[in-house]
PDB file of C-alpha atoms in Angstrom:
ATOM      1  CA  MET F   1      45.811 -62.746  59.712  1.00 55.00           C
ATOM      2  CA  GLY F   2      48.972 -64.103  61.136  1.00 66.00           C
ATOM      3  CA  GLU F   3      51.666 -66.577  60.342  1.00 74.00           C
ATOM      4  CA  TRP F   4      50.942 -69.034  57.539  1.00 74.00           C
ATOM      5  CA  SER F   5      50.699 -72.341  59.407  1.00 80.00           C
ATOM      6  CA  GLU F   6      48.484 -75.381  59.698  1.00 82.00           C
ATOM      7  CA  ASP F   7      47.515 -74.405  63.263  1.00 86.00           C
ATOM      8  CA  ASN F   8      46.314 -70.989  62.084  1.00 85.00           C
ATOM      9  CA  ILE F   9      44.235 -72.546  59.295  1.00 84.00           C
ATOM     10  CA  LYS F  10      42.631 -74.880  61.832  1.00 87.00           C
ATOM     11  CA  SER F  11      41.945 -71.835  64.037  1.00 89.00           C
ATOM     12  CA  VAL F  12      40.218 -70.139  61.107  1.00 85.00           C
ATOM     13  CA  ALA F  13      38.102 -73.265  60.612  1.00 87.00           C
ATOM     14  CA  ARG F  14      37.158 -73.206  64.322  1.00 91.00           C
ATOM     15  CA  VAL F  15      36.233 -69.501  64.144  1.00 91.00           C
ATOM     16  CA  LEU F  16      34.006 -70.206  61.145  1.00 88.00           C
ATOM     17  CA  ARG F  17      32.372 -73.072  63.055  1.00 90.00           C
ATOM     18  CA  VAL F  18      31.730 -70.830  66.104  1.00 94.00           C
ATOM     19  CA  PHE F  19      30.282 -68.188  63.768  1.00 92.00           C
ATOM     20  CA  ASN F  20      27.965 -70.868  62.368  1.00 90.00           C
ATOM     21  CA  ILE F  21      26.814 -71.977  65.830  1.00 93.00           C
ATOM     22  CA  CYS F  22      26.293 -68.433  67.162  1.00 94.00           C
ATOM     23  CA  SER F  23      24.601 -66.879  64.141  1.00 94.00           C
ATOM     24  CA  GLY F  24      22.948 -69.826  62.452  1.00 92.00           C
ATOM     25  CA  LEU F  25      24.630 -68.762  59.211  1.00 91.00           C
ATOM     26  CA  LYS F  26      26.732 -71.378  57.504  1.00 89.00           C
ATOM     27  CA  ILE F  27      29.584 -70.636  55.136  1.00 87.00           C
ATOM     28  CA  ASN F  28      29.533 -72.909  52.106  1.00 90.00           C
ATOM     29  CA  ILE F  29      33.130 -74.048  52.273  1.00 87.00           C
ATOM     30  CA  HIS F  30      32.870 -75.826  48.906  1.00 88.00           C
ATOM     31  CA  LYS F  31      32.157 -72.497  47.167  1.00 90.00           C
ATOM     32  CA  SER F  32      34.854 -70.680  49.148  1.00 90.00           C
ATOM     33  CA  HIS F  33      38.369 -69.973  47.911  1.00 90.00           C
ATOM     34  CA  LEU F  34      41.645 -69.606  49.790  1.00 88.00           C
ATOM     35  CA  PHE F  35      44.108 -67.002  48.529  1.00 87.00           C
ATOM     36  CA  GLY F  36      47.751 -66.901  49.497  1.00 84.00           C
ATOM     37  CA  ILE F  37      49.540 -63.621  48.922  1.00 82.00           C
ATOM     38  CA  GLY F  38      53.299 -63.987  48.904  1.00 83.00           C
ATOM     39  CA  VAL F  39      52.993 -67.705  49.704  1.00 84.00           C
ATOM     40  CA  ASN F  40      54.087 -70.744  47.725  1.00 86.00           C
ATOM     41  CA  MET F  41      51.184 -72.194  45.713  1.00 89.00           C
ATOM     42  CA  GLY F  42      51.917 -75.677  47.073  1.00 89.00           C
ATOM     43  CA  GLU F  43      51.318 -74.423  50.619  1.00 88.00           C
ATOM     44  CA  VAL F  44      48.065 -72.752  49.577  1.00 88.00           C
ATOM     45  CA  GLU F  45      46.869 -76.002  48.003  1.00 91.00           C
ATOM     46  CA  GLY F  46      47.764 -77.921  51.166  1.00 89.00           C
ATOM     47  CA  MET F  47      45.909 -75.478  53.421  1.00 88.00           C
ATOM     48  CA  ALA F  48      42.905 -75.426  51.087  1.00 90.00           C
ATOM     49  CA  GLY F  49      42.847 -79.214  51.336  1.00 89.00           C
ATOM     50  CA  ILE F  50      42.731 -78.971  55.141  1.00 88.00           C
ATOM     51  CA  LEU F  51      39.813 -76.530  55.007  1.00 87.00           C
ATOM     52  CA  GLY F  52      38.079 -78.361  52.182  1.00 88.00           C
ATOM     53  CA  CYS F  53      37.843 -75.291  49.964  1.00 90.00           C
ATOM     54  CA  GLN F  54      39.202 -74.376  46.544  1.00 92.00           C
ATOM     55  CA  VAL F  55      42.397 -72.502  45.728  1.00 92.00           C
ATOM     56  CA  GLY F  56      41.867 -69.017  44.345  1.00 90.00           C
ATOM     57  CA  ALA F  57      44.131 -66.759  42.328  1.00 87.00           C
ATOM     58  CA  LEU F  58      44.175 -63.040  41.660  1.00 86.00           C
ATOM     59  CA  PRO F  59      42.433 -61.435  39.884  1.00 88.00           C
ATOM     60  CA  PHE F  60      39.004 -62.888  40.601  1.00 86.00           C
ATOM     61  CA  GLU F  61      35.441 -61.713  40.250  1.00 84.00           C
ATOM     62  CA  TYR F  62      33.237 -60.999  43.260  1.00 82.00           C
ATOM     63  CA  LEU F  63      29.662 -59.735  42.832  1.00 79.00           C
ATOM     64  CA  GLY F  64      30.510 -58.785  39.265  1.00 77.00           C
ATOM     65  CA  ILE F  65      33.548 -56.696  40.234  1.00 80.00           C
ATOM     66  CA  ARG F  66      37.097 -57.698  39.348  1.00 83.00           C
ATOM     67  CA  VAL F  67      39.189 -57.818  42.513  1.00 85.00           C
ATOM     68  CA  GLY F  68      42.957 -57.683  42.309  1.00 85.00           C
ATOM     69  CA  ALA F  69      42.974 -56.509  38.692  1.00 86.00           C
ATOM     70  CA  ASN F  70      44.596 -53.291  37.546  1.00 88.00           C
ATOM     71  CA  MET F  71      41.501 -51.181  36.886  1.00 87.00           C
ATOM     72  CA  ASN F  72      43.623 -48.510  35.203  1.00 89.00           C
ATOM     73  CA  LEU F  73      43.764 -50.824  32.185  1.00 91.00           C
ATOM     74  CA  ILE F  74      41.017 -50.211  29.644  1.00 90.00           C
ATOM     75  CA  SER F  75      40.709 -53.947  28.959  1.00 90.00           C
ATOM     76  CA  ASN F  76      39.490 -54.558  32.524  1.00 88.00           C
ATOM     77  CA  TRP F  77      36.516 -52.251  31.866  1.00 89.00           C
ATOM     78  CA  THR F  78      35.340 -54.277  28.862  1.00 89.00           C
ATOM     79  CA  PRO F  79      32.543 -56.042  30.822  1.00 86.00           C
ATOM     80  CA  VAL F  80      31.031 -52.682  31.811  1.00 86.00           C
ATOM     81  CA  VAL F  81      31.117 -51.334  28.250  1.00 89.00           C
ATOM     82  CA  GLU F  82      29.754 -54.628  26.890  1.00 90.00           C
ATOM     83  CA  THR F  83      26.888 -54.541  29.410  1.00 87.00           C
ATOM     84  CA  ILE F  84      25.903 -51.096  28.161  1.00 86.00           C
ATOM     85  CA  LYS F  85      26.204 -52.178  24.512  1.00 88.00           C
ATOM     86  CA  ASN F  86      24.071 -55.266  25.156  1.00 87.00           C
ATOM     87  CA  ARG F  87      21.437 -53.210  26.923  1.00 86.00           C
ATOM     88  CA  LEU F  88      21.374 -50.721  24.040  1.00 84.00           C
ATOM     89  CA  SER F  89      21.073 -53.450  21.414  1.00 83.00           C
ATOM     90  CA  SER F  90      18.081 -54.973  23.197  1.00 82.00           C
ATOM     91  CA  TRP F  91      16.047 -51.758  22.952  1.00 80.00           C
ATOM     92  CA  LYS F  92      14.045 -50.799  19.875  1.00 76.00           C
ATOM     93  CA  ALA F  93      15.371 -47.260  19.983  1.00 72.00           C
ATOM     94  CA  ASN F  94      14.131 -46.222  16.558  1.00 73.00           C
ATOM     95  CA  THR F  95      10.564 -46.597  17.846  1.00 80.00           C
ATOM     96  CA  LEU F  96      11.263 -44.380  20.869  1.00 82.00           C
ATOM     97  CA  SER F  97      10.849 -40.636  20.943  1.00 84.00           C
ATOM     98  CA  MET F  98      13.694 -38.370  22.011  1.00 82.00           C
ATOM     99  CA  GLY F  99      12.058 -38.109  25.457  1.00 84.00           C
ATOM    100  CA  GLY F 100      11.843 -41.899  25.735  1.00 86.00           C
ATOM    101  CA  ARG F 101      15.526 -42.291  24.865  1.00 85.00           C
ATOM    102  CA  MET F 102      16.407 -39.548  27.370  1.00 84.00           C
ATOM    103  CA  THR F 103      14.419 -41.353  30.081  1.00 84.00           C
ATOM    104  CA  LEU F 104      16.206 -44.650  29.351  1.00 85.00           C
ATOM    105  CA  ILE F 105      19.598 -42.932  29.470  1.00 83.00           C
ATOM    106  CA  LYS F 106      18.829 -41.253  32.794  1.00 82.00           C
ATOM    107  CA  SER F 107      17.188 -44.184  34.530  1.00 82.00           C
ATOM    108  CA  VAL F 108      18.985 -47.245  33.147  1.00 81.00           C
ATOM    109  CA  LEU F 109      22.225 -46.431  31.324  1.00 78.00           C
ATOM    110  CA  SER F 110      23.454 -43.897  33.864  1.00 76.00           C
ATOM    111  CA  SER F 111      22.996 -46.382  36.692  1.00 77.00           C
ATOM    112  CA  LEU F 112      24.768 -49.372  35.091  1.00 76.00           C
ATOM    113  CA  PRO F 113      28.373 -48.191  35.639  1.00 76.00           C
ATOM    114  CA  ILE F 114      27.746 -46.694  39.106  1.00 77.00           C
ATOM    115  CA  TYR F 115      28.477 -50.012  40.816  1.00 77.00           C
ATOM    116  CA  TYR F 116      31.956 -50.143  39.258  1.00 80.00           C
ATOM    117  CA  LEU F 117      32.516 -46.415  39.634  1.00 79.00           C
ATOM    118  CA  SER F 118      31.739 -46.575  43.348  1.00 79.00           C
ATOM    119  CA  LEU F 119      34.911 -48.639  43.777  1.00 81.00           C
ATOM    120  CA  TYR F 120      37.212 -47.676  40.916  1.00 84.00           C
ATOM    121  CA  LYS F 121      38.043 -44.538  38.983  1.00 84.00           C
ATOM    122  CA  ALA F 122      37.525 -45.270  35.310  1.00 85.00           C
ATOM    123  CA  PRO F 123      40.191 -44.292  32.782  1.00 88.00           C
ATOM    124  CA  CYS F 124      39.251 -41.296  30.629  1.00 87.00           C
ATOM    125  CA  ASN F 125      39.034 -43.497  27.510  1.00 91.00           C
ATOM    126  CA  VAL F 126      36.415 -45.695  29.170  1.00 88.00           C
ATOM    127  CA  VAL F 127      34.392 -42.679  30.288  1.00 86.00           C
ATOM    128  CA  ASP F 128      34.579 -41.288  26.740  1.00 87.00           C
ATOM    129  CA  GLN F 129      33.452 -44.629  25.326  1.00 89.00           C
ATOM    130  CA  ILE F 130      30.476 -44.919  27.717  1.00 86.00           C
ATOM    131  CA  GLU F 131      29.408 -41.329  27.132  1.00 84.00           C
ATOM    132  CA  GLY F 132      29.826 -41.811  23.373  1.00 85.00           C
ATOM    133  CA  LEU F 133      27.487 -44.808  23.444  1.00 86.00           C
ATOM    134  CA  MET F 134      24.916 -42.793  25.381  1.00 85.00           C
ATOM    135  CA  ASN F 135      25.333 -39.810  23.067  1.00 84.00           C
ATOM    136  CA  ASN F 136      24.870 -41.885  19.904  1.00 84.00           C
ATOM    137  CA  PHE F 137      21.849 -43.624  21.417  1.00 84.00           C
ATOM    138  CA  LEU F 138      20.277 -40.280  22.289  1.00 82.00           C
ATOM    139  CA  TRP F 139      20.674 -38.699  18.858  1.00 80.00           C
ATOM    140  CA  ALA F 140      20.780 -41.640  16.448  1.00 75.00           C
ATOM    141  CA  GLY F 141      18.739 -44.231  18.315  1.00 67.00           C
ATOM    142  CA  SER F 142      21.596 -46.737  18.313  1.00 60.00           C
ATOM    143  CA  SER F 143      25.090 -46.987  19.729  1.00 57.00           C
ATOM    144  CA  GLU F 144      26.710 -47.503  16.308  1.00 63.00           C
ATOM    145  CA  ALA F 145      24.788 -45.102  14.070  1.00 63.00           C
ATOM    146  CA  LYS F 146      26.103 -41.589  13.562  1.00 67.00           C
ATOM    147  CA  LYS F 147      23.790 -38.589  13.233  1.00 70.00           C
ATOM    148  CA  VAL F 148      24.016 -34.884  13.838  1.00 72.00           C
ATOM    149  CA  HIS F 149      24.149 -34.054  17.542  1.00 70.00           C
ATOM    150  CA  TRP F 150      22.016 -30.948  17.917  1.00 74.00           C
ATOM    151  CA  VAL F 151      23.258 -30.172  21.410  1.00 77.00           C
ATOM    152  CA  SER F 152      26.744 -30.774  22.797  1.00 78.00           C
ATOM    153  CA  TRP F 153      27.251 -33.543  25.339  1.00 75.00           C
ATOM    154  CA  GLU F 154      28.285 -30.852  27.818  1.00 78.00           C
ATOM    155  CA  VAL F 155      24.785 -29.360  27.598  1.00 80.00           C
ATOM    156  CA  VAL F 156      23.213 -32.825  27.875  1.00 78.00           C
ATOM    157  CA  THR F 157      25.114 -33.447  31.134  1.00 77.00           C
ATOM    158  CA  THR F 158      24.372 -30.007  32.595  1.00 80.00           C
ATOM    159  CA  THR F 159      21.658 -29.927  35.259  1.00 80.00           C
ATOM    160  CA  LYS F 160      18.157 -28.855  34.286  1.00 81.00           C
ATOM    161  CA  ASN F 161      18.402 -25.833  36.589  1.00 85.00           C
ATOM    162  CA  ASP F 162      21.390 -24.636  34.572  1.00 83.00           C
ATOM    163  CA  GLY F 163      19.663 -25.123  31.210  1.00 80.00           C
ATOM    164  CA  GLY F 164      20.842 -28.649  30.415  1.00 76.00           C
ATOM    165  CA  LEU F 165      19.092 -31.982  30.018  1.00 77.00           C
ATOM    166  CA  GLY F 166      20.176 -33.405  33.390  1.00 76.00           C
ATOM    167  CA  VAL F 167      22.036 -36.577  32.375  1.00 76.00           C
ATOM    168  CA  LEU F 168      24.719 -37.584  34.879  1.00 71.00           C
ATOM    169  CA  GLY F 169      28.194 -37.020  33.413  1.00 68.00           C
ATOM    170  CA  TRP F 170      31.012 -39.394  34.396  1.00 63.00           C
ATOM    171  CA  TYR F 171      33.805 -36.851  34.745  1.00 60.00           C
ATOM    172  CA  ILE F 172      32.447 -36.002  38.197  1.00 53.00           C
ATOM    173  CA  PRO F 173      34.742 -37.054  41.050  1.00 51.00           C
ATOM    174  CA  ILE F 174      33.504 -40.333  42.528  1.00 52.00           C
ATOM    175  CA  PRO F 175      32.798 -39.012  46.066  1.00 52.00           C
ATOM    176  CA  LEU F 176      30.408 -36.471  44.520  1.00 52.00           C
ATOM    177  CA  VAL F 177      28.629 -39.242  42.623  1.00 53.00           C
ATOM    178  CA  LEU F 178      28.227 -41.245  45.829  1.00 56.00           C
ATOM    179  CA  HIS F 179      27.047 -38.145  47.704  1.00 52.00           C
ATOM    180  CA  SER F 180      24.434 -37.402  45.043  1.00 56.00           C
ATOM    181  CA  MET F 181      23.270 -41.043  45.191  1.00 54.00           C
ATOM    182  CA  LEU F 182      22.884 -40.842  48.971  1.00 55.00           C
ATOM    183  CA  VAL F 183      21.012 -37.529  48.734  1.00 55.00           C
ATOM    184  CA  PHE F 184      18.738 -39.037  46.063  1.00 53.00           C
ATOM    185  CA  LEU F 185      18.018 -42.106  48.196  1.00 53.00           C
ATOM    186  CA  ALA F 186      17.392 -40.092  51.388  1.00 49.00           C
TER     187      ALA F 186
END
């Protein structure tokens, strides 16, 4: 944005004020954070004081997505896996038929990680873990229980036209996932 100076911060404040006047939209400066990359933390605190906002640090969470974190680390995918586990534990799967579990997997579980996967490529271990949870839910009715899987996961993720069950597999390259989402929504 330019050189790190008090004049530039005041210019940013003026631009935000002009944006407010022109659009009628007001930025809540008290909820906003100022990040300094490659800048002394004391300077960031001083500039944040001028603007009246808070000081932020990387990584942070924005709309449920971790920004600035190394998403190649499995530990940074824990919230996604936990969301799926929590969703699975809230369902009474043992009262559902196989078709009911398949419908839940296709409509709910397959869509939960798409938000993350639209921005980041998940490590193979995370994909295996998510697909394992779905697989166990399909055959055993729970994410922890183990039962015989009568059809391989490869067949489950094959399209119906090709003789599969049509569940979206996560080893698809991300641009193809986004393309299929756009085609579905069109």
